[in-house]
Amino acid sequence: MGASHPFYRRLNQILDEKKFDEYVEDVCQQFYADEVGRPGLAPGIYFRLLMVGYFEGIDSERGIAWRASDSLSIRSFVRVALDENVPDHSTISRTRRLMDVETHQAVFQWVLALLAEKKLLKGTTIGVDATTLEANAALRSIVRRDTGERYEEFLTRLAQESGIETPTREQLAKLDRKRPKKGSNDDWTHPHDPDARITKMKDGRTHLAHKAEHAVDMETGAIVAVTLHGADEGDTETIQDTVAEAGERITSVVADSDSDEVAKQVSAEGPREVVTDKGYHSRQVVSDLSEWGVRTYCSEPNRGPQRWPDRRPEQQAIYANRRRIRGQRGRRLLRQRGEKLERWNQHLYDRGGMRRVHLRGRENILKRLVVHSGAANLGLLMRKLFRPRHPAGPPGPCAAHFSTVPRLPRSSGGTCDARQEIPWLDGLGGESSMHFSRGMKMPGFTSGC
């Protein structure tokens, strides 16, 4: 059998059964011309390459192209023959710029429909969380919105106006420390990435960044929507867009499906409950979602006594939310945020390679992020269908695969670190054997497989 990986081989089997290549070719047909010219990149290969970025934790398109050319298993996954050249990073970039955001979102929607068929989508209760992504732009390159001056030129002009004709670096730094509101997004922008915003990152650094927000099905863990906003926009300003996007995705799955099981399983009216942390809590947010017919389970910060002059609807919504989060179900949903919601921040951005983006422009980043999230949902599907077990103690039917592994008795003088040959799980279809030492970890993917 040719070189391949059991994970990628099984994933390709799923994509082929659902005719993924035929679907993306039909969706992307409008972007391909009939004239003879530079060879285009097949849509199936393009989207598989972006999926590899998530599964392998590669942050840049250049790195994806290099990894695909270096690995026989990834060549087999993206359907590039050994006598063919792997698409160059410039070809991947050109294809991304050619296709619009709606096409990438259609691929994400296709994956959601697949999850619904496999009973991995409910859509009744969703959780919303956000994080910052470091932009591909340096703070030292920002310019004034009104005059176009660079930051150092602006400080030099201020120093000259104050009476210092030839200011030194120390004088400029001292002047900058005394000046209030040094990094306002209303005054400064980046010339090559105007969508990036000056903000404080999770680790305390100030950087140009974007804000990614995702909605997750709290019953299954599937990502149902991904949105991208300015990093200076608060959580209370963006949650409505994300909830609306999630509702559109969920209702579209039901509307486009011909299966009665999907119609019974997935909420045809969109999400009915929203779970968030206290950063999203505000009178306006809770009352707006209540008007939409959505129950909130939003952690409430300690704001002390509040007054409600002529705000009876907001008061009722806040008190109802407070009553729900103090109940047994509310406490359980808030505890599940770390498992079902915040864990995706690690999978998508840290291990998935999107914490620092290598693209500029909100549309370009969203295209990559949407397919990235679709690959994460495919990883969730693979875990449900094939679920490998750890060799140290496999429960259930997997125990039979390891029942014949010899154990060295302590009296025989054997050591616990002796290497043992353990056959790979038949559930993933591997024919070869892999070696593990006691205490070694199984090779992991960003998907968890």
Tab-separated table of C-alpha atoms in Angstrom:
chain	number	residue	atom	x	y	z
A	1	MET	CA	0.000	0.000	0.000
A	2	GLY	CA	1.245	3.511	-0.731
A	3	ALA	CA	2.508	5.908	1.896
A	4	SER	CA	-0.387	7.398	3.821
A	5	HIS	CA	-1.553	8.197	7.311
A	6	PRO	CA	-4.543	6.407	8.889
A	7	PHE	CA	-6.097	9.698	9.994
A	8	TYR	CA	-5.840	11.361	6.590
A	9	ARG	CA	-6.870	8.186	4.773
A	10	ARG	CA	-10.051	7.820	6.818
A	11	LEU	CA	-10.805	11.535	6.489
A	12	ASN	CA	-10.491	11.281	2.710
A	13	GLN	CA	-12.881	8.333	2.753
A	14	ILE	CA	-15.475	10.490	4.511
A	15	LEU	CA	-14.967	13.378	2.089
A	16	ASP	CA	-15.235	11.050	-0.902
A	17	GLU	CA	-18.401	9.385	0.405
A	18	LYS	CA	-20.076	12.795	0.699
A	19	LYS	CA	-18.662	13.962	-2.674
A	20	PHE	CA	-16.735	16.884	-1.247
A	21	ASP	CA	-14.711	17.513	-4.422
A	22	GLU	CA	-17.806	17.633	-6.613
A	23	TYR	CA	-19.444	20.091	-4.230
A	24	VAL	CA	-16.535	22.544	-4.027
A	25	GLU	CA	-15.984	22.386	-7.791
A	26	ASP	CA	-19.604	23.355	-8.335
A	27	VAL	CA	-19.415	26.183	-5.780
A	28	CYS	CA	-16.126	27.544	-7.164
A	29	GLN	CA	-16.994	27.196	-10.845
A	30	GLN	CA	-17.683	30.921	-11.206
A	31	PHE	CA	-14.092	31.813	-10.269
A	32	TYR	CA	-12.429	29.772	-13.040
A	33	ALA	CA	-12.078	31.117	-16.574
A	34	ASP	CA	-12.266	29.086	-19.801
A	35	GLU	CA	-9.252	30.807	-21.347
A	36	VAL	CA	-5.932	28.991	-21.433
A	37	GLY	CA	-3.416	30.601	-19.092
A	38	ARG	CA	-1.761	29.937	-15.794
A	39	PRO	CA	-2.902	26.524	-14.481
A	40	GLY	CA	-5.467	26.897	-11.718
A	41	LEU	CA	-5.546	25.102	-8.396
A	42	ALA	CA	-8.333	22.537	-8.051
A	43	PRO	CA	-10.795	23.572	-5.312
A	44	GLY	CA	-10.536	20.188	-3.585
A	45	ILE	CA	-6.759	20.519	-3.327
A	46	TYR	CA	-6.984	24.150	-2.162
A	47	PHE	CA	-9.388	23.495	0.695
A	48	ARG	CA	-7.518	20.356	1.758
A	49	LEU	CA	-4.303	22.368	1.954
A	50	LEU	CA	-5.977	24.883	4.273
A	51	MET	CA	-7.228	21.991	6.404
A	52	VAL	CA	-3.665	20.726	6.672
A	53	GLY	CA	-2.795	24.067	8.238
A	54	TYR	CA	-5.080	23.200	11.159
A	55	PHE	CA	-4.245	19.507	11.475
A	56	GLU	CA	-0.490	20.141	11.400
A	57	GLY	CA	-0.557	23.426	13.322
A	58	ILE	CA	1.040	25.462	10.497
A	59	ASP	CA	0.490	29.206	10.593
A	60	SER	CA	1.465	30.335	7.083
A	61	GLU	CA	0.591	29.304	3.550
A	62	ARG	CA	4.289	29.082	2.763
A	63	GLY	CA	4.673	26.552	5.579
A	64	ILE	CA	1.659	24.573	4.331
A	65	ALA	CA	3.151	24.316	0.846
A	66	TRP	CA	6.512	23.216	2.236
A	67	ARG	CA	4.929	20.593	4.512
A	68	ALA	CA	2.832	19.179	1.679
A	69	SER	CA	5.886	18.843	-0.554
A	70	ASP	CA	7.852	17.159	2.244
A	71	SER	CA	5.256	14.602	3.406
A	72	LEU	CA	4.038	11.643	1.356
A	73	SER	CA	0.977	11.179	3.564
A	74	ILE	CA	-0.126	14.784	3.050
A	75	ARG	CA	0.505	14.445	-0.685
A	76	SER	CA	-1.856	11.492	-0.632
A	77	PHE	CA	-4.432	13.457	1.383
A	78	VAL	CA	-4.475	16.509	-0.902
A	79	ARG	CA	-4.433	14.280	-4.001
A	80	VAL	CA	-1.106	15.358	-5.481
A	81	ALA	CA	0.717	12.574	-7.339
A	82	LEU	CA	4.406	11.860	-6.822
A	83	ASP	CA	5.244	13.044	-10.344
A	84	GLU	CA	3.378	16.331	-9.824
A	85	ASN	CA	4.586	19.499	-8.159
A	86	VAL	CA	2.890	20.595	-4.965
A	87	PRO	CA	1.191	23.987	-5.454
A	88	ASP	CA	3.436	26.875	-4.537
A	89	HIS	CA	2.452	29.206	-1.710
A	90	SER	CA	1.857	31.981	-4.233
A	91	THR	CA	-0.688	29.768	-6.014
A	92	ILE	CA	-2.486	29.116	-2.730
A	93	SER	CA	-2.489	32.842	-1.976
A	94	ARG	CA	-3.758	33.731	-5.450
A	95	THR	CA	-6.585	31.199	-5.173
A	96	ARG	CA	-7.582	32.569	-1.766
A	97	ARG	CA	-7.726	36.125	-3.107
A	98	LEU	CA	-9.736	34.942	-6.112
A	99	MET	CA	-12.512	33.311	-4.058
A	100	ASP	CA	-14.802	35.385	-1.881
A	101	VAL	CA	-15.647	34.926	1.789
A	102	GLU	CA	-19.073	33.453	0.995
A	103	THR	CA	-17.458	30.531	-0.835
A	104	HIS	CA	-15.280	29.685	2.160
A	105	GLN	CA	-18.311	29.966	4.418
A	106	ALA	CA	-20.191	27.587	2.107
A	107	VAL	CA	-17.501	24.958	2.755
A	108	PHE	CA	-17.899	25.530	6.487
A	109	GLN	CA	-21.669	25.125	6.053
A	110	TRP	CA	-21.091	21.842	4.198
A	111	VAL	CA	-19.116	20.512	7.150
A	112	LEU	CA	-21.882	21.601	9.535
A	113	ALA	CA	-24.422	19.653	7.462
A	114	LEU	CA	-22.156	16.617	7.674
A	115	LEU	CA	-22.001	16.953	11.457
A	116	ALA	CA	-25.795	17.159	11.596
A	117	GLU	CA	-26.058	13.864	9.701
A	118	LYS	CA	-23.715	12.246	12.245
A	119	LYS	CA	-25.743	13.638	15.189
A	120	LEU	CA	-23.032	16.084	16.219
A	121	LEU	CA	-25.140	19.226	15.929
A	122	LYS	CA	-28.058	20.307	18.113
A	123	GLY	CA	-28.004	24.110	17.935
A	124	THR	CA	-30.267	24.713	20.929
A	125	THR	CA	-27.661	25.893	23.449
A	126	ILE	CA	-24.558	27.726	22.221
A	127	GLY	CA	-21.618	29.311	23.984
A	128	VAL	CA	-19.825	32.429	22.753
A	129	ASP	CA	-16.212	33.332	23.440
A	130	ALA	CA	-13.608	35.609	21.832
A	131	THR	CA	-9.836	36.003	21.716
A	132	THR	CA	-7.278	38.288	20.089
A	133	LEU	CA	-5.088	37.353	17.110
A	134	GLU	CA	-1.805	39.150	16.625
A	135	ALA	CA	-1.843	41.005	13.321
A	136	ASN	CA	0.801	40.827	10.625
A	137	ALA	CA	1.754	44.454	11.256
A	138	ALA	CA	4.289	46.202	13.493
A	139	LEU	CA	3.410	49.004	15.898
A	140	ARG	CA	6.461	51.008	14.844
A	141	SER	CA	4.973	51.322	11.341
A	142	ILE	CA	1.721	53.046	12.326
A	143	VAL	CA	0.912	56.447	10.831
A	144	ARG	CA	-1.374	59.332	11.769
A	145	ARG	CA	-4.800	59.190	10.185
A	146	ASP	CA	-4.920	62.946	9.578
A	147	THR	CA	-1.387	63.780	8.418
A	148	GLY	CA	0.140	60.387	7.479
A	149	GLU	CA	3.146	61.016	9.759
A	150	ARG	CA	4.979	58.092	11.257
A	151	TYR	CA	5.161	57.841	15.036
A	152	GLU	CA	8.771	58.989	15.312
A	153	GLU	CA	8.154	61.908	12.935
A	154	PHE	CA	5.129	62.907	14.999
A	155	LEU	CA	7.168	62.923	18.235
A	156	THR	CA	9.945	64.921	16.565
A	157	ARG	CA	7.464	67.564	15.465
A	158	LEU	CA	6.029	67.802	18.973
A	159	ALA	CA	9.521	68.200	20.402
A	160	GLN	CA	10.396	70.949	17.939
A	161	GLU	CA	7.157	72.765	18.757
A	162	SER	CA	8.104	72.626	22.457
A	163	GLY	CA	11.489	74.252	21.755
A	164	ILE	CA	13.845	71.305	21.163
A	165	GLU	CA	15.253	71.742	17.657
A	166	THR	CA	17.274	68.486	17.425
A	167	PRO	CA	15.746	66.071	19.972
A	168	THR	CA	17.615	62.936	21.001
A	169	ARG	CA	16.091	59.505	21.493
A	170	GLU	CA	16.033	59.998	25.250
A	171	GLN	CA	14.204	63.291	24.891
A	172	LEU	CA	11.667	61.750	22.518
A	173	ALA	CA	11.069	58.844	24.914
A	174	LYS	CA	10.593	61.250	27.840
A	175	LEU	CA	8.151	63.335	25.809
A	176	ASP	CA	6.242	60.209	24.819
A	177	ARG	CA	5.907	59.032	28.430
A	178	LYS	CA	4.340	62.327	29.519
A	179	ARG	CA	1.899	62.476	26.604
A	180	PRO	CA	-1.601	61.078	27.344
A	181	LYS	CA	-3.516	58.770	24.950
A	182	LYS	CA	-0.451	57.699	23.046
A	183	GLY	CA	-2.023	54.810	21.099
A	184	SER	CA	-5.560	55.797	20.181
A	185	ASN	CA	-7.129	53.909	17.275
A	186	ASP	CA	-8.973	57.107	16.372
A	187	ASP	CA	-5.654	58.813	15.597
A	188	TRP	CA	-3.406	55.982	14.345
A	189	THR	CA	-3.635	53.253	11.719
A	190	HIS	CA	-1.351	50.878	9.866
A	191	PRO	CA	-0.796	51.790	6.198
A	192	HIS	CA	-0.800	48.171	4.959
A	193	ASP	CA	-3.410	46.670	7.309
A	194	PRO	CA	-6.001	49.318	8.207
A	195	ASP	CA	-8.268	46.663	9.781
A	196	ALA	CA	-5.732	45.941	12.547
A	197	ARG	CA	-6.343	47.733	15.839
A	198	ILE	CA	-4.063	48.695	18.708
A	199	THR	CA	-4.990	46.614	21.752
A	200	LYS	CA	-3.585	44.846	24.791
A	201	MET	CA	-3.002	41.131	24.214
A	202	LYS	CA	-3.712	38.308	26.662
A	203	ASP	CA	-0.114	38.332	27.891
A	204	GLY	CA	-0.164	42.081	28.596
A	205	ARG	CA	1.695	43.259	25.479
A	206	THR	CA	0.302	46.084	23.346
A	207	HIS	CA	0.101	45.101	19.698
A	208	LEU	CA	-1.879	45.487	16.509
A	209	ALA	CA	-4.442	42.709	16.535
A	210	HIS	CA	-7.790	41.355	15.382
A	211	LYS	CA	-10.581	39.837	17.455
A	212	ALA	CA	-11.927	36.381	16.578
A	213	GLU	CA	-15.205	35.253	18.107
A	214	HIS	CA	-16.711	31.797	17.811
A	215	ALA	CA	-19.976	30.158	18.825
A	216	VAL	CA	-19.940	26.526	19.971
A	217	ASP	CA	-22.736	24.005	20.400
A	218	MET	CA	-22.624	23.326	24.153
A	219	GLU	CA	-24.193	19.868	23.747
A	220	THR	CA	-21.791	18.448	21.155
A	221	GLY	CA	-18.795	20.822	21.095
A	222	ALA	CA	-19.155	21.656	17.395
A	223	ILE	CA	-18.228	25.146	16.172
A	224	VAL	CA	-21.348	26.648	14.603
A	225	ALA	CA	-20.106	30.150	13.679
A	226	VAL	CA	-16.919	32.217	13.456
A	227	THR	CA	-16.768	35.995	13.120
A	228	LEU	CA	-13.905	38.494	12.976
A	229	HIS	CA	-14.017	42.002	14.430
A	230	GLY	CA	-11.767	44.884	15.303
A	231	ALA	CA	-9.662	44.197	18.388
A	232	ASP	CA	-10.857	47.446	19.985
A	233	GLU	CA	-14.519	46.356	19.891
A	234	GLY	CA	-15.827	45.131	23.220
A	235	ASP	CA	-17.519	41.791	23.727
A	236	THR	CA	-20.847	43.486	24.348
A	237	GLU	CA	-20.622	45.114	20.895
A	238	THR	CA	-19.946	41.934	18.898
A	239	ILE	CA	-21.994	39.173	20.515
A	240	GLN	CA	-25.161	40.078	18.618
A	241	ASP	CA	-23.423	39.539	15.266
A	242	THR	CA	-22.015	36.190	16.363
A	243	VAL	CA	-25.349	34.928	17.735
A	244	ALA	CA	-27.091	36.042	14.530
A	245	GLU	CA	-24.434	34.284	12.430
A	246	ALA	CA	-24.844	31.112	14.490
A	247	GLY	CA	-28.608	31.261	14.077
A	248	GLU	CA	-28.267	31.624	10.311
A	249	ARG	CA	-25.878	28.656	10.090
A	250	ILE	CA	-28.083	26.380	12.208
A	251	THR	CA	-31.332	27.225	10.447
A	252	SER	CA	-29.668	26.794	7.035
A	253	VAL	CA	-28.627	23.256	7.987
A	254	VAL	CA	-32.260	22.359	8.698
A	255	ALA	CA	-33.601	24.161	5.615
A	256	ASP	CA	-31.114	22.521	3.217
A	257	SER	CA	-31.464	19.008	4.642
A	258	ASP	CA	-33.933	16.439	3.339
A	259	SER	CA	-33.562	14.181	6.368
A	260	ASP	CA	-36.332	13.989	8.935
A	261	GLU	CA	-33.802	12.999	11.610
A	262	VAL	CA	-31.855	16.229	11.077
A	263	ALA	CA	-35.071	18.250	11.251
A	264	LYS	CA	-35.983	16.629	14.574
A	265	GLN	CA	-32.499	16.833	16.041
A	266	VAL	CA	-31.350	20.348	15.056
A	267	SER	CA	-33.157	23.444	16.302
A	268	ALA	CA	-35.001	24.831	13.283
A	269	GLU	CA	-35.451	28.208	15.014
A	270	GLY	CA	-31.779	28.678	15.817
A	271	PRO	CA	-30.221	28.880	19.285
A	272	ARG	CA	-32.575	29.168	22.237
A	273	GLU	CA	-29.902	29.586	24.954
A	274	VAL	CA	-26.587	31.469	25.017
A	275	VAL	CA	-23.785	30.844	27.534
A	276	THR	CA	-21.076	33.493	28.025
A	277	ASP	CA	-18.597	34.771	30.572
A	278	LYS	CA	-18.993	38.009	32.507
A	279	GLY	CA	-17.223	40.050	29.824
A	280	TYR	CA	-20.415	39.859	27.759
A	281	HIS	CA	-22.737	40.910	30.569
A	282	SER	CA	-24.523	44.224	30.144
A	283	ARG	CA	-28.077	45.468	30.400
A	284	GLN	CA	-28.300	46.040	26.673
A	285	VAL	CA	-26.967	42.613	25.685
A	286	VAL	CA	-29.152	40.633	28.083
A	287	SER	CA	-32.297	42.590	27.194
A	288	ASP	CA	-31.625	42.394	23.431
A	289	LEU	CA	-31.138	38.635	23.516
A	290	SER	CA	-34.242	38.327	25.667
A	291	GLU	CA	-36.228	40.207	23.020
A	292	TRP	CA	-34.910	37.745	20.431
A	293	GLY	CA	-36.400	34.918	22.490
A	294	VAL	CA	-32.988	33.675	23.660
A	295	ARG	CA	-32.362	32.732	27.280
A	296	THR	CA	-29.010	33.920	28.598
A	297	TYR	CA	-26.665	32.183	31.006
A	298	CYS	CA	-24.201	35.041	31.361
A	299	SER	CA	-21.922	35.327	34.385
A	300	GLU	CA	-22.659	38.575	36.180
A	301	PRO	CA	-19.825	40.758	37.527
A	302	ASN	CA	-20.166	42.289	40.968
A	303	ARG	CA	-21.381	45.796	40.190
A	304	GLY	CA	-23.027	46.480	43.531
A	305	PRO	CA	-26.542	47.902	43.949
A	306	GLN	CA	-28.131	49.111	40.714
A	307	ARG	CA	-30.927	51.542	39.973
A	308	TRP	CA	-33.635	50.932	37.383
A	309	PRO	CA	-35.379	54.231	36.586
A	310	ASP	CA	-37.901	53.581	33.801
A	311	ARG	CA	-36.066	50.392	32.746
A	312	ARG	CA	-38.502	47.693	33.730
A	313	PRO	CA	-37.809	45.341	30.726
A	314	GLU	CA	-34.037	45.476	31.289
A	315	GLN	CA	-34.509	44.855	35.004
A	316	GLN	CA	-36.646	41.781	34.352
A	317	ALA	CA	-34.109	40.408	31.854
A	318	ILE	CA	-31.165	40.938	34.251
A	319	TYR	CA	-32.995	39.358	37.185
A	320	ALA	CA	-34.086	36.389	35.057
A	321	ASN	CA	-30.487	35.838	33.914
A	322	ARG	CA	-29.310	36.050	37.541
A	323	ARG	CA	-31.875	33.498	38.608
A	324	ARG	CA	-30.865	31.082	35.833
A	325	ILE	CA	-27.112	31.171	36.507
A	326	ARG	CA	-27.735	30.428	40.170
A	327	GLY	CA	-29.752	27.325	39.333
A	328	GLN	CA	-28.375	23.835	38.909
A	329	ARG	CA	-28.516	23.896	35.105
A	330	GLY	CA	-26.937	27.346	34.939
A	331	ARG	CA	-24.017	26.326	37.138
A	332	ARG	CA	-23.471	23.214	35.046
A	333	LEU	CA	-23.445	25.189	31.780
A	334	LEU	CA	-20.998	27.738	33.169
A	335	ARG	CA	-18.706	24.943	34.340
A	336	GLN	CA	-18.753	23.444	30.851
A	337	ARG	CA	-17.327	26.614	29.290
A	338	GLY	CA	-13.781	25.396	29.828
A	339	GLU	CA	-14.451	22.002	28.243
A	340	LYS	CA	-16.758	22.883	25.359
A	341	LEU	CA	-15.967	26.548	24.654
A	342	GLU	CA	-12.625	27.872	25.842
A	343	ARG	CA	-10.742	24.749	24.797
A	344	TRP	CA	-11.214	25.778	21.169
A	345	ASN	CA	-9.032	28.831	21.825
A	346	GLN	CA	-6.151	26.418	22.386
A	347	HIS	CA	-6.998	24.103	19.489
A	348	LEU	CA	-7.770	26.767	16.885
A	349	TYR	CA	-5.228	29.450	17.680
A	350	ASP	CA	-2.325	28.159	19.788
A	351	ARG	CA	-1.869	24.595	18.542
A	352	GLY	CA	-3.720	25.337	15.318
A	353	GLY	CA	-1.271	28.058	14.321
A	354	MET	CA	-3.622	31.039	14.064
A	355	ARG	CA	-2.602	32.988	17.170
A	356	ARG	CA	-0.428	35.177	14.941
A	357	VAL	CA	-1.878	35.650	11.478
A	358	HIS	CA	0.289	35.981	8.376
A	359	LEU	CA	-2.419	37.644	6.302
A	360	ARG	CA	-3.577	41.235	6.092
A	361	GLY	CA	-7.103	42.442	5.717
A	362	ARG	CA	-10.113	41.191	7.637
A	363	GLU	CA	-11.568	39.298	4.660
A	364	ASN	CA	-8.373	37.354	4.000
A	365	ILE	CA	-8.057	36.364	7.658
A	366	LEU	CA	-11.711	35.336	7.860
A	367	LYS	CA	-11.352	33.086	4.800
A	368	ARG	CA	-8.540	31.157	6.444
A	369	LEU	CA	-10.254	31.124	9.827
A	370	VAL	CA	-13.537	29.752	8.464
A	371	VAL	CA	-11.870	26.770	6.759
A	372	HIS	CA	-9.695	26.356	9.861
A	373	SER	CA	-12.852	25.970	11.955
A	374	GLY	CA	-14.349	23.577	9.418
A	375	ALA	CA	-11.261	21.374	9.775
A	376	ALA	CA	-11.692	21.517	13.555
A	377	ASN	CA	-15.240	20.211	13.138
A	378	LEU	CA	-13.935	17.402	10.933
A	379	GLY	CA	-11.503	16.522	13.702
A	380	LEU	CA	-14.439	16.376	16.097
A	381	LEU	CA	-16.215	14.009	13.696
A	382	MET	CA	-13.132	11.788	13.431
A	383	ARG	CA	-12.898	11.527	17.203
A	384	LYS	CA	-16.486	10.339	17.365
A	385	LEU	CA	-16.214	7.803	14.540
A	386	PHE	CA	-12.833	6.249	15.303
A	387	ARG	CA	-11.747	7.510	18.773
A	388	PRO	CA	-8.270	6.025	19.380
A	389	ARG	CA	-7.470	4.909	22.914
A	390	HIS	CA	-4.316	5.409	24.955
A	391	PRO	CA	-2.246	2.203	25.109
A	392	ALA	CA	-1.833	2.486	28.886
A	393	GLY	CA	-5.418	1.468	29.623
A	394	PRO	CA	-7.855	1.135	26.713
A	395	PRO	CA	-11.444	0.707	27.883
A	396	GLY	CA	-14.173	-1.259	26.180
A	397	PRO	CA	-13.686	-3.071	22.875
A	398	CYS	CA	-10.214	-1.626	22.315
A	399	ALA	CA	-8.832	-3.766	25.170
A	400	ALA	CA	-8.684	-6.766	22.847
A	401	HIS	CA	-6.025	-5.040	20.737
A	402	PHE	CA	-3.652	-4.910	23.683
A	403	SER	CA	-4.573	-8.116	25.535
A	404	THR	CA	-1.659	-10.017	23.999
A	405	VAL	CA	1.029	-7.483	24.950
A	406	PRO	CA	3.521	-9.274	27.217
A	407	ARG	CA	4.246	-7.762	30.595
A	408	LEU	CA	7.638	-8.146	32.194
A	409	PRO	CA	7.363	-9.325	35.805
A	410	ARG	CA	9.418	-7.391	38.269
A	411	SER	CA	10.985	-10.607	39.574
A	412	SER	CA	12.457	-11.381	36.157
A	413	GLY	CA	14.710	-8.382	36.305
A	414	GLY	CA	12.885	-6.571	33.530
A	415	THR	CA	12.476	-2.815	33.712
A	416	CYS	CA	9.263	-0.848	33.306
A	417	ASP	CA	10.889	1.187	30.545
A	418	ALA	CA	11.393	-1.776	28.227
A	419	ARG	CA	10.092	-0.983	24.742
A	420	GLN	CA	7.090	-3.046	23.699
A	421	GLU	CA	5.557	-3.587	20.305
A	422	ILE	CA	1.920	-2.510	20.316
A	423	PRO	CA	-0.216	-2.874	17.173
A	424	TRP	CA	-1.967	0.259	15.975
A	425	LEU	CA	-5.716	0.378	16.431
A	426	ASP	CA	-7.643	-1.436	13.698
A	427	GLY	CA	-10.293	1.285	14.002
A	428	LEU	CA	-8.017	3.667	12.129
A	429	GLY	CA	-7.093	1.074	9.511
A	430	GLY	CA	-3.341	1.024	10.074
A	431	GLU	CA	-1.452	-2.077	8.914
A	432	SER	CA	1.889	-1.262	10.453
A	433	SER	CA	3.000	-1.525	14.072
A	434	MET	CA	4.192	1.306	16.279
A	435	HIS	CA	6.469	1.136	19.300
A	436	PHE	CA	5.688	2.789	22.601
A	437	SER	CA	7.544	2.865	25.865
A	438	ARG	CA	5.665	2.845	29.132
A	439	GLY	CA	4.770	6.466	29.847
A	440	MET	CA	5.146	7.611	26.241
A	441	LYS	CA	2.342	9.646	24.733
A	442	MET	CA	0.630	8.701	21.502
A	443	PRO	CA	1.318	11.030	18.579
A	444	GLY	CA	-1.233	13.816	18.679
A	445	PHE	CA	-2.921	16.070	16.198
A	446	THR	CA	-4.469	19.447	16.746
A	447	SER	CA	-7.758	17.642	16.204
A	448	GLY	CA	-7.103	15.456	19.241
A	449	CYS	CA	-6.652	12.272	17.163
